[in-house]
PDB file of C-alpha atoms in Angstrom:
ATOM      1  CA  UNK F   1      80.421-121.596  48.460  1.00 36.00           C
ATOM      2  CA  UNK F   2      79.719-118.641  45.892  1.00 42.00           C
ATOM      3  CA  UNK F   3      77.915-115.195  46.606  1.00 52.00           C
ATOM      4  CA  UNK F   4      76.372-113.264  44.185  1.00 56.00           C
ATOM      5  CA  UNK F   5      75.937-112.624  40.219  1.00 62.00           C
ATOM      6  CA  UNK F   6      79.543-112.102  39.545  1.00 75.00           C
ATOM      7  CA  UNK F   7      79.958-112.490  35.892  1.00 81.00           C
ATOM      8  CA  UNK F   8      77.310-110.897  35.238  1.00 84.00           C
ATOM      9  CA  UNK F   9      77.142-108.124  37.669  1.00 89.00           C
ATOM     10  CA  UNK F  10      81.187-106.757  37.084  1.00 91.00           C
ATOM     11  CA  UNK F  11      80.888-105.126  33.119  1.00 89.00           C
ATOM     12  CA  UNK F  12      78.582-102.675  35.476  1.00 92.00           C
ATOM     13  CA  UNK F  13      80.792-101.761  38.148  1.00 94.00           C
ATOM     14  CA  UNK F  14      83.502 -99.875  39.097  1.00 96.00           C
ATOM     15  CA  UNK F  15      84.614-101.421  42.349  1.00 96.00           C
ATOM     16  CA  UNK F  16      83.801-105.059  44.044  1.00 96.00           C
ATOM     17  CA  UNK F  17      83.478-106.175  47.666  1.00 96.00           C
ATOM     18  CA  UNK F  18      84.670-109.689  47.805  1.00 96.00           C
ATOM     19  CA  UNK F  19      83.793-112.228  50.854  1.00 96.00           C
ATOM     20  CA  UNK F  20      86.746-113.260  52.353  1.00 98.00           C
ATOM     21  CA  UNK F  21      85.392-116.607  53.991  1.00 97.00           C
ATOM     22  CA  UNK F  22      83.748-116.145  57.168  1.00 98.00           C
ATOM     23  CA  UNK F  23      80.161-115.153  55.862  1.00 97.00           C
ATOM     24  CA  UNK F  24      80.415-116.551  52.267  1.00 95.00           C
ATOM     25  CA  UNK F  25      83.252-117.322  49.940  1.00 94.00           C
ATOM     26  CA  UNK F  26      85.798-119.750  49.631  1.00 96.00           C
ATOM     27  CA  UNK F  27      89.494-120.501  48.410  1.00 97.00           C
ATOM     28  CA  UNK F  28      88.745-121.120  44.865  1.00 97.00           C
ATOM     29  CA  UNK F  29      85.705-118.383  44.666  1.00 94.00           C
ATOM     30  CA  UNK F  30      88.282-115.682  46.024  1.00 96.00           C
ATOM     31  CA  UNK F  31      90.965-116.678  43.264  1.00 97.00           C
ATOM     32  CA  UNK F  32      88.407-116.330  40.562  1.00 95.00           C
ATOM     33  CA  UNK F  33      86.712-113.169  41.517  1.00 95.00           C
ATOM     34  CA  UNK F  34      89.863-112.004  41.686  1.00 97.00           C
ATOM     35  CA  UNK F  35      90.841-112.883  38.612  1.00 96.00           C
ATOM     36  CA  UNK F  36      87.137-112.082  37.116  1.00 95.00           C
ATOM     37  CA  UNK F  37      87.153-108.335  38.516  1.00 96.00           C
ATOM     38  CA  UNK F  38      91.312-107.531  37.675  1.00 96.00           C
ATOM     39  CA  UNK F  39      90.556-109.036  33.895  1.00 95.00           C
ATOM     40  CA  UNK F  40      87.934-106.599  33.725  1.00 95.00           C
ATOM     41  CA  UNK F  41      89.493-103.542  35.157  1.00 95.00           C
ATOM     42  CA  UNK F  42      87.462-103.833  38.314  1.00 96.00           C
ATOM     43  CA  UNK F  43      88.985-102.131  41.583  1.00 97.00           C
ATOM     44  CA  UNK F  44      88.727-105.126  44.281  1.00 98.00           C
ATOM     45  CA  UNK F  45      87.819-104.664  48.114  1.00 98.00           C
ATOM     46  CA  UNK F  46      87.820-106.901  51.010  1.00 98.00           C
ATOM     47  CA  UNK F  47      84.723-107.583  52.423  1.00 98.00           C
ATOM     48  CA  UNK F  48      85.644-109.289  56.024  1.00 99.00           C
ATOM     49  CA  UNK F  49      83.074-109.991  58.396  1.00 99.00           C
ATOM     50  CA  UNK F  50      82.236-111.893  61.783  1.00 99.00           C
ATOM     51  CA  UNK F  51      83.106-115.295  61.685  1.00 98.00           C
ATOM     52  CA  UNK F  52      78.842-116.352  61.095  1.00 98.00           C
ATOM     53  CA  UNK F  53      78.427-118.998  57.987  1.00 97.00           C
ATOM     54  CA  UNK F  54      75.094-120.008  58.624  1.00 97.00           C
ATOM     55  CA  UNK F  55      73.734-116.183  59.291  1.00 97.00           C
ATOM     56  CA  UNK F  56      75.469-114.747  56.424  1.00 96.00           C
ATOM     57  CA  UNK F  57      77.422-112.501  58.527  1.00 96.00           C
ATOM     58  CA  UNK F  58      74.334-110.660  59.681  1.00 95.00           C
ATOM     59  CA  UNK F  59      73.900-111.473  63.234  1.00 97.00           C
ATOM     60  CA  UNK F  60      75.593-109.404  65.911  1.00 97.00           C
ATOM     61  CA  UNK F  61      78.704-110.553  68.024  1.00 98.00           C
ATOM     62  CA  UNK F  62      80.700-109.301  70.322  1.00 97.00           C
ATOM     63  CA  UNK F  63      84.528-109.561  70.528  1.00 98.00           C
ATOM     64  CA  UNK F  64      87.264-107.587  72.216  1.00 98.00           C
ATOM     65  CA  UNK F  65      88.913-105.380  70.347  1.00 98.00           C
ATOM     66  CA  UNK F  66      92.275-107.135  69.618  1.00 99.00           C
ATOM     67  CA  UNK F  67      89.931-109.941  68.362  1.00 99.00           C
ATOM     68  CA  UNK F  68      88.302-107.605  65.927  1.00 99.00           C
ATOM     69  CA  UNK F  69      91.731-106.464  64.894  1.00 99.00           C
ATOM     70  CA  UNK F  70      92.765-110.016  64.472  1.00 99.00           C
ATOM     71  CA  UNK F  71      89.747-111.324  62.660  1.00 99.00           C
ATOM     72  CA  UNK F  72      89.984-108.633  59.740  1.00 99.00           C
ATOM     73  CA  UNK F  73      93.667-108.916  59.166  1.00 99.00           C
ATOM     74  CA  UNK F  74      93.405-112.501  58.738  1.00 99.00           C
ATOM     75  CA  UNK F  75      90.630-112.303  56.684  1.00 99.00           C
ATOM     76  CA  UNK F  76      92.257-109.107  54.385  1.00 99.00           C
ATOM     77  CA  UNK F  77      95.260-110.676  54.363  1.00 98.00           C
ATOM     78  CA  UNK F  78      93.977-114.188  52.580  1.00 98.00           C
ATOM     79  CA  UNK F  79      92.234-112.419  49.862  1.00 98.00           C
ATOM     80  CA  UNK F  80      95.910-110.285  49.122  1.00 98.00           C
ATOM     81  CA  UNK F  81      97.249-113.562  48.671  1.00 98.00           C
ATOM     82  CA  UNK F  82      95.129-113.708  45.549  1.00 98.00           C
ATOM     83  CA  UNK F  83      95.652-110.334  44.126  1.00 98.00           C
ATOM     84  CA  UNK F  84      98.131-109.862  41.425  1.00 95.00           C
ATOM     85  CA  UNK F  85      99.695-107.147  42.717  1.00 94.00           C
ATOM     86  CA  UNK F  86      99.339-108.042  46.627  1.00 95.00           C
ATOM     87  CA  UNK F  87      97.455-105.096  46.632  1.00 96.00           C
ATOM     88  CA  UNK F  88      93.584-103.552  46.972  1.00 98.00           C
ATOM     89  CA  UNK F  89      91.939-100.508  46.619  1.00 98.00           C
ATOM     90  CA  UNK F  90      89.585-100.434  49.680  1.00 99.00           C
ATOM     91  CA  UNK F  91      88.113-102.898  52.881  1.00 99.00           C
ATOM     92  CA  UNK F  92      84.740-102.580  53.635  1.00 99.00           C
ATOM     93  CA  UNK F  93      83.115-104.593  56.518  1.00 99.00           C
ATOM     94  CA  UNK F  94      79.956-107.132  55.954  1.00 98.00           C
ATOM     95  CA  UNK F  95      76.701-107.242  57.786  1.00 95.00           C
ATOM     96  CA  UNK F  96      76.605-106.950  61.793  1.00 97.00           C
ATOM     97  CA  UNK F  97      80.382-105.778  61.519  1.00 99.00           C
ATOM     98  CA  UNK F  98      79.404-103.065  59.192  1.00 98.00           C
ATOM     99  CA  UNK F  99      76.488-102.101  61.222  1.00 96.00           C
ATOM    100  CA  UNK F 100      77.860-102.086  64.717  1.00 98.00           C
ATOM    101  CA  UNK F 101      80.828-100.019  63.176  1.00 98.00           C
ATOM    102  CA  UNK F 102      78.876 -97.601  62.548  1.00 97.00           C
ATOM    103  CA  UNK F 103      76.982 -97.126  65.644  1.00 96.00           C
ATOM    104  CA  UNK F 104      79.778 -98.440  68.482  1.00 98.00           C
ATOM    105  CA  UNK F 105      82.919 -96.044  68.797  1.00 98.00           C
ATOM    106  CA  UNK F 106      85.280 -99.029  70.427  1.00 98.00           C
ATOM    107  CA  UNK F 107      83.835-101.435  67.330  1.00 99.00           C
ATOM    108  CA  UNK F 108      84.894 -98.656  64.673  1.00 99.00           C
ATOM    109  CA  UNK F 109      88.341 -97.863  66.016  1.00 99.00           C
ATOM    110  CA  UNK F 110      88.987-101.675  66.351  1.00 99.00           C
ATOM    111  CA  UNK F 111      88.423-101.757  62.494  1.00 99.00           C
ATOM    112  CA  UNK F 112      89.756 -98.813  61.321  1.00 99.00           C
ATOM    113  CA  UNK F 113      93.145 -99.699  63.650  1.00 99.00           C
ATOM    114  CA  UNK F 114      92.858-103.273  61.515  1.00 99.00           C
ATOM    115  CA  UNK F 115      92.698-101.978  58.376  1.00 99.00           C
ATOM    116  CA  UNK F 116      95.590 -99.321  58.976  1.00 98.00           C
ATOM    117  CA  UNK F 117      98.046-101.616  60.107  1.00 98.00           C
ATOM    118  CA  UNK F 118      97.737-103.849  57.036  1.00 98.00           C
ATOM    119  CA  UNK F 119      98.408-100.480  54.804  1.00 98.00           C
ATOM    120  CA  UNK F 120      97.580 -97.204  55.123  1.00 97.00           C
ATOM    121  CA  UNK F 121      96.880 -96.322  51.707  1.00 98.00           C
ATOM    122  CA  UNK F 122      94.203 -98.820  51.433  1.00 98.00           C
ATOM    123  CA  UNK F 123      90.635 -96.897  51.316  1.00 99.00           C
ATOM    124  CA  UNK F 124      88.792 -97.236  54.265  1.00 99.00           C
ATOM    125  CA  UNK F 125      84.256 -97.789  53.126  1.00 99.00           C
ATOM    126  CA  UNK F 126      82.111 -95.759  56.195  1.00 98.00           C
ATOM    127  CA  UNK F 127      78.419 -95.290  56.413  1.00 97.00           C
ATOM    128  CA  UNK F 128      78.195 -91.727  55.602  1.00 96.00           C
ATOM    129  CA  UNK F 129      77.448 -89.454  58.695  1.00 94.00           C
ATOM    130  CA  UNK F 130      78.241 -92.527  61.147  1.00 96.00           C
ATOM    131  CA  UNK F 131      80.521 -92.180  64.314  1.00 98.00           C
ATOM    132  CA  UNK F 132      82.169 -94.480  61.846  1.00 98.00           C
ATOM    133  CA  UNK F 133      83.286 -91.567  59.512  1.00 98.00           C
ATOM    134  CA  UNK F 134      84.549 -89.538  62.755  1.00 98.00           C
ATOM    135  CA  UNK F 135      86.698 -92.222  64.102  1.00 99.00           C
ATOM    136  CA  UNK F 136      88.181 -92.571  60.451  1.00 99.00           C
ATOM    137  CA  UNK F 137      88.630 -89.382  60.304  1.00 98.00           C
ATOM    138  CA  UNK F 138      90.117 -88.300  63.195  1.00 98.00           C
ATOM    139  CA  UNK F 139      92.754 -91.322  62.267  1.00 98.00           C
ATOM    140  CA  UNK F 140      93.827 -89.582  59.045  1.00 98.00           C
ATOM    141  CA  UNK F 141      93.071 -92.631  57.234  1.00 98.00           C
ATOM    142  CA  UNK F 142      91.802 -92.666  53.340  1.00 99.00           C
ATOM    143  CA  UNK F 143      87.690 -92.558  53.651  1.00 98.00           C
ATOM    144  CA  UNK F 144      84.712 -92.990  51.003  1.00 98.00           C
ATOM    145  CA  UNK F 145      81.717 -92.363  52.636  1.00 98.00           C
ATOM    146  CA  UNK F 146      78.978 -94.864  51.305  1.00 97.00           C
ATOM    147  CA  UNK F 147      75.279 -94.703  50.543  1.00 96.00           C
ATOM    148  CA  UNK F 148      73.016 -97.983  49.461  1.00 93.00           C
ATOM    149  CA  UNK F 149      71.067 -97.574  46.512  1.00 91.00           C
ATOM    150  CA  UNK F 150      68.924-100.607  47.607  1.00 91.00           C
ATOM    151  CA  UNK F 151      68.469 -99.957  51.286  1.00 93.00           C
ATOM    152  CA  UNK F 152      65.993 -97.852  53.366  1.00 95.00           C
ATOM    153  CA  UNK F 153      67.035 -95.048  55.707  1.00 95.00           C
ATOM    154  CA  UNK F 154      66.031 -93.494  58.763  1.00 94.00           C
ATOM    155  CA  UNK F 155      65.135 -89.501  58.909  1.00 93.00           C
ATOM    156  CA  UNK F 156      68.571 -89.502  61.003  1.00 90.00           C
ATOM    157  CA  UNK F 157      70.733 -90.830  57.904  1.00 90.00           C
ATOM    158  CA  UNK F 158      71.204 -94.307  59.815  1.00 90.00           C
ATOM    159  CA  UNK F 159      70.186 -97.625  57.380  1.00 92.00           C
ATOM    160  CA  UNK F 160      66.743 -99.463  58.746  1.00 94.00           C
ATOM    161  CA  UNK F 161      66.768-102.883  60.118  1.00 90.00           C
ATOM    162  CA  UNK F 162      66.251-105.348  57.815  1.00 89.00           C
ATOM    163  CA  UNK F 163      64.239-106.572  60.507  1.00 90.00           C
ATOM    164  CA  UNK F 164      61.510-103.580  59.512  1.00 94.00           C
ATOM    165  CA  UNK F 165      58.937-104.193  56.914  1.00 93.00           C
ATOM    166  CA  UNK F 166      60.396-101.939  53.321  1.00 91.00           C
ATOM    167  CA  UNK F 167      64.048-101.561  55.269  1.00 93.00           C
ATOM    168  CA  UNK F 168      65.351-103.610  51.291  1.00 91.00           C
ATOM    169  CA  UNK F 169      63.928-101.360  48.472  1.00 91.00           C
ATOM    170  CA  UNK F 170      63.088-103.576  45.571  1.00 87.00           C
ATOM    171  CA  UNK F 171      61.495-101.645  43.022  1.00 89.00           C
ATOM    172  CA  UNK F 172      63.779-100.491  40.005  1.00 89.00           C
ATOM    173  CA  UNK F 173      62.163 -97.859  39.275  1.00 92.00           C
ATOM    174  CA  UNK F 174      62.520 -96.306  43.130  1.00 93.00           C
ATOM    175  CA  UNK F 175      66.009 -97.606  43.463  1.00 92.00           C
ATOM    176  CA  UNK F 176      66.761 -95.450  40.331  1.00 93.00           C
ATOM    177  CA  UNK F 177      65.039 -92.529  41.089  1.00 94.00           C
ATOM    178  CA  UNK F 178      66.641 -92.377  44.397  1.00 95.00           C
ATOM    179  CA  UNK F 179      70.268 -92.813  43.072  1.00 95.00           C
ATOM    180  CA  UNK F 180      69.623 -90.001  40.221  1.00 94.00           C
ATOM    181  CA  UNK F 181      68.529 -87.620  43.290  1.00 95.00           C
ATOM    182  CA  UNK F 182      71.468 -88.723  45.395  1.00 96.00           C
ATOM    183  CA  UNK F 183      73.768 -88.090  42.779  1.00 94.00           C
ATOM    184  CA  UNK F 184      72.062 -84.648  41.483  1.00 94.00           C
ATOM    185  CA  UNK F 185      70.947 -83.298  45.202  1.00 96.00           C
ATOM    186  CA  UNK F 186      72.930 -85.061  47.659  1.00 96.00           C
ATOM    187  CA  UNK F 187      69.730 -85.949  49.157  1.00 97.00           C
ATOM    188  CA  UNK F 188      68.189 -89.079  49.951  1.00 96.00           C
ATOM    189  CA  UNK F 189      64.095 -89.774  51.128  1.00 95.00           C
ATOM    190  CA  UNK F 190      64.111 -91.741  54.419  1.00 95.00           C
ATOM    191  CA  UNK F 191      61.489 -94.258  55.036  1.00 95.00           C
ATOM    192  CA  UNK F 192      59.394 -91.721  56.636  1.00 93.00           C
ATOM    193  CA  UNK F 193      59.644 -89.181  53.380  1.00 92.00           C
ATOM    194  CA  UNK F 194      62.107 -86.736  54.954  1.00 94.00           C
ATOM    195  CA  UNK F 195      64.561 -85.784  52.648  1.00 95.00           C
ATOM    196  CA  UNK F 196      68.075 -86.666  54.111  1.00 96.00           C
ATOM    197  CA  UNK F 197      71.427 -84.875  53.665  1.00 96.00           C
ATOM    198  CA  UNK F 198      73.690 -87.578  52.790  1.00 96.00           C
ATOM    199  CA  UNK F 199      77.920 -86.997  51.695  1.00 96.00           C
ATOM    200  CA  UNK F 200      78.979 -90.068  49.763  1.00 96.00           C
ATOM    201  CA  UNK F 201      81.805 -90.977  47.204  1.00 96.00           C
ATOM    202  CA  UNK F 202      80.556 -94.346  46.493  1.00 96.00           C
ATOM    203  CA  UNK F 203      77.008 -96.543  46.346  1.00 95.00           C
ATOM    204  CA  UNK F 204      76.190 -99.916  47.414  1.00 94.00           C
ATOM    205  CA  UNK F 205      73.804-102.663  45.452  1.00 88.00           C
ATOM    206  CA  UNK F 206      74.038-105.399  46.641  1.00 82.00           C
ATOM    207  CA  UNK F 207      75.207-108.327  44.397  1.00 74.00           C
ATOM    208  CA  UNK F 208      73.086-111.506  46.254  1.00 66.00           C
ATOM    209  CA  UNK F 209      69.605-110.898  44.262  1.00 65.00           C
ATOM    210  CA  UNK F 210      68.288-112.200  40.574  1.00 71.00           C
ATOM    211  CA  UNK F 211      67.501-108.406  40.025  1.00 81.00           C
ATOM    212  CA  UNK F 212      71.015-106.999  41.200  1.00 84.00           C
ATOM    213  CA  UNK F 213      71.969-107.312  36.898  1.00 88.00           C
ATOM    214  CA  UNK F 214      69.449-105.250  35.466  1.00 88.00           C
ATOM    215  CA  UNK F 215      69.968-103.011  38.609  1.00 89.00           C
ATOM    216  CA  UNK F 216      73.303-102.517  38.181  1.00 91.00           C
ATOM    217  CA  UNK F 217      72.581-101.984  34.239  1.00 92.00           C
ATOM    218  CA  UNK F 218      69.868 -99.507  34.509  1.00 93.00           C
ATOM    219  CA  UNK F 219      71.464 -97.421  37.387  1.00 93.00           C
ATOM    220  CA  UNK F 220      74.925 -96.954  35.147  1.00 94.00           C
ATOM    221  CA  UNK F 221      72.563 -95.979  32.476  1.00 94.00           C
ATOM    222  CA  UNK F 222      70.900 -93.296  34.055  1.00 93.00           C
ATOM    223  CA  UNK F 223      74.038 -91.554  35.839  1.00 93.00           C
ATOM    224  CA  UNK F 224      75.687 -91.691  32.897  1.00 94.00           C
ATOM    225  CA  UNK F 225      72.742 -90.114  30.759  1.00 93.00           C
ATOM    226  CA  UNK F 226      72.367 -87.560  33.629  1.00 90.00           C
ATOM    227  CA  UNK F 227      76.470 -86.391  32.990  1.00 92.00           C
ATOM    228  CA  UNK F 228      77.695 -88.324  36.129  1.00 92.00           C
ATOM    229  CA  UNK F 229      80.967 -89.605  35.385  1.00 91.00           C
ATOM    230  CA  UNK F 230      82.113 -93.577  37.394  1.00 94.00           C
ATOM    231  CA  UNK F 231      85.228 -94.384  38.836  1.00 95.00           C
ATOM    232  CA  UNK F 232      86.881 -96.325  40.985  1.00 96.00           C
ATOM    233  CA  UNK F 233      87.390 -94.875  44.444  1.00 96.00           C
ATOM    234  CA  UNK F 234      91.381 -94.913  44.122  1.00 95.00           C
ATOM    235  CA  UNK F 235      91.104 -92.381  41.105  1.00 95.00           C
ATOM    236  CA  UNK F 236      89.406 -89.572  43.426  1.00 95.00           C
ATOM    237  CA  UNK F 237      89.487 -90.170  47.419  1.00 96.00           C
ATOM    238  CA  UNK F 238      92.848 -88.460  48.552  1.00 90.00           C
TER     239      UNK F 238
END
């Protein structure tokens, strides 16, 4: 099983999120990402998520929190196996994980507790201004605070349901113009047209689209045209 535009996406990037099995992803897809994203000087994260194949790791379940624990570290832990190093930079959380992290205090300390145990210098990926970012916090854990470049938000910061009509933003031309204003304002437009205060270190586009490429192109582009410097998370989050 493979996920996403890899080759083609990575020259773009400064940072990957790679599916460690239980949503997409496989043995020999891990080793070669791997080995794609460290030949090209590509910072690699672990992108664990609930054990859901045939939803794609977007439907919610609910597990006690020493499963939680136990699910990521076995999850983390395979992809390190592949590394060169035995090392990555960051772990950020798919789907319905990601989500209910964000919004469920015993969810988010179940996954920030995973993630420390397996090193505490590893870089923890939050939805900026979630209860998410507090718990992470408050655990004096590494943080980068994430926005989506592709991905609709409420007037209250939190991402819309994919389940709500325009909650995936498609058009390049609006995913670029929001990204530029991110990066220049700190500001986002919510689905509603409030503009949103929004703290983040690092962006998210999504890699499982035809249109990711020239995305991913275009968007580098234009931040570096506008005097934005990239880099990898490790080089910057203290």
């Amino acid at each position: 099983m493979t996920s996403g535009l890899d080759n083609e996406i990575v020259p773009f990037v400064t940072s990957v999120n790679i599916a460690t099995g239980f949503h997409s992803g496989d043995p020999n897809w891990m080793h070669k990402t791997v080995k794609l994203a460290e030949n090209s000087n590509v910072s690699i994260g672990a992108h664990p998520s609930y054990p859901d194949l045939m939803g794609f790791g977007r439907r919610d379940m609910s597990f006690e929190d020493w499963e939680i624990v136990n699910l990521i570290k076995y999850q983390v832990g395979a992809l390190l196996q592949f590394t060169r190093d035995k090392k990555i930079q960051h772990v950020k959380p798919h789907g319905a994980l990601y989500n209910k992290a964000s919004r469920d205090e015993k969810e988010a300390r179940a996954v920030v507790q995973a993630i420390k145990e397996i090193d505490s210098e590893i870089i923890h990926v939050v939805l900026s201004g979630s209860i998410w970012e507090e718990v992470a916090k408050e655990s004096g854990v590494r943080i980068a605070r994430e926005a989506f470049a592709d991905r609709a938000i409420t007037s209250d910061g939190k991402l819309v349901s994919r389940n709500v009509k325009g909650s995936v933003i498609t058009q390049e031309e609006e995913i670029v113009k929001r990204v530029i204003k991110l990066a220049k304002t700190g500001t986002m437009d919510s689905i509603d047209g409030d503009s949103v205060k929004i703290s983040a270190e690092t962006l998210c586009l999504h890699g499982d689209n035809k249109s990711s490429v020239g995305l991913a192109s275009v968007i580098r582009k234009e931040l570096e045209r506008s005097g934005i410097q990239l880099s990898p998370m490790n080089t910057f989050v203290k």
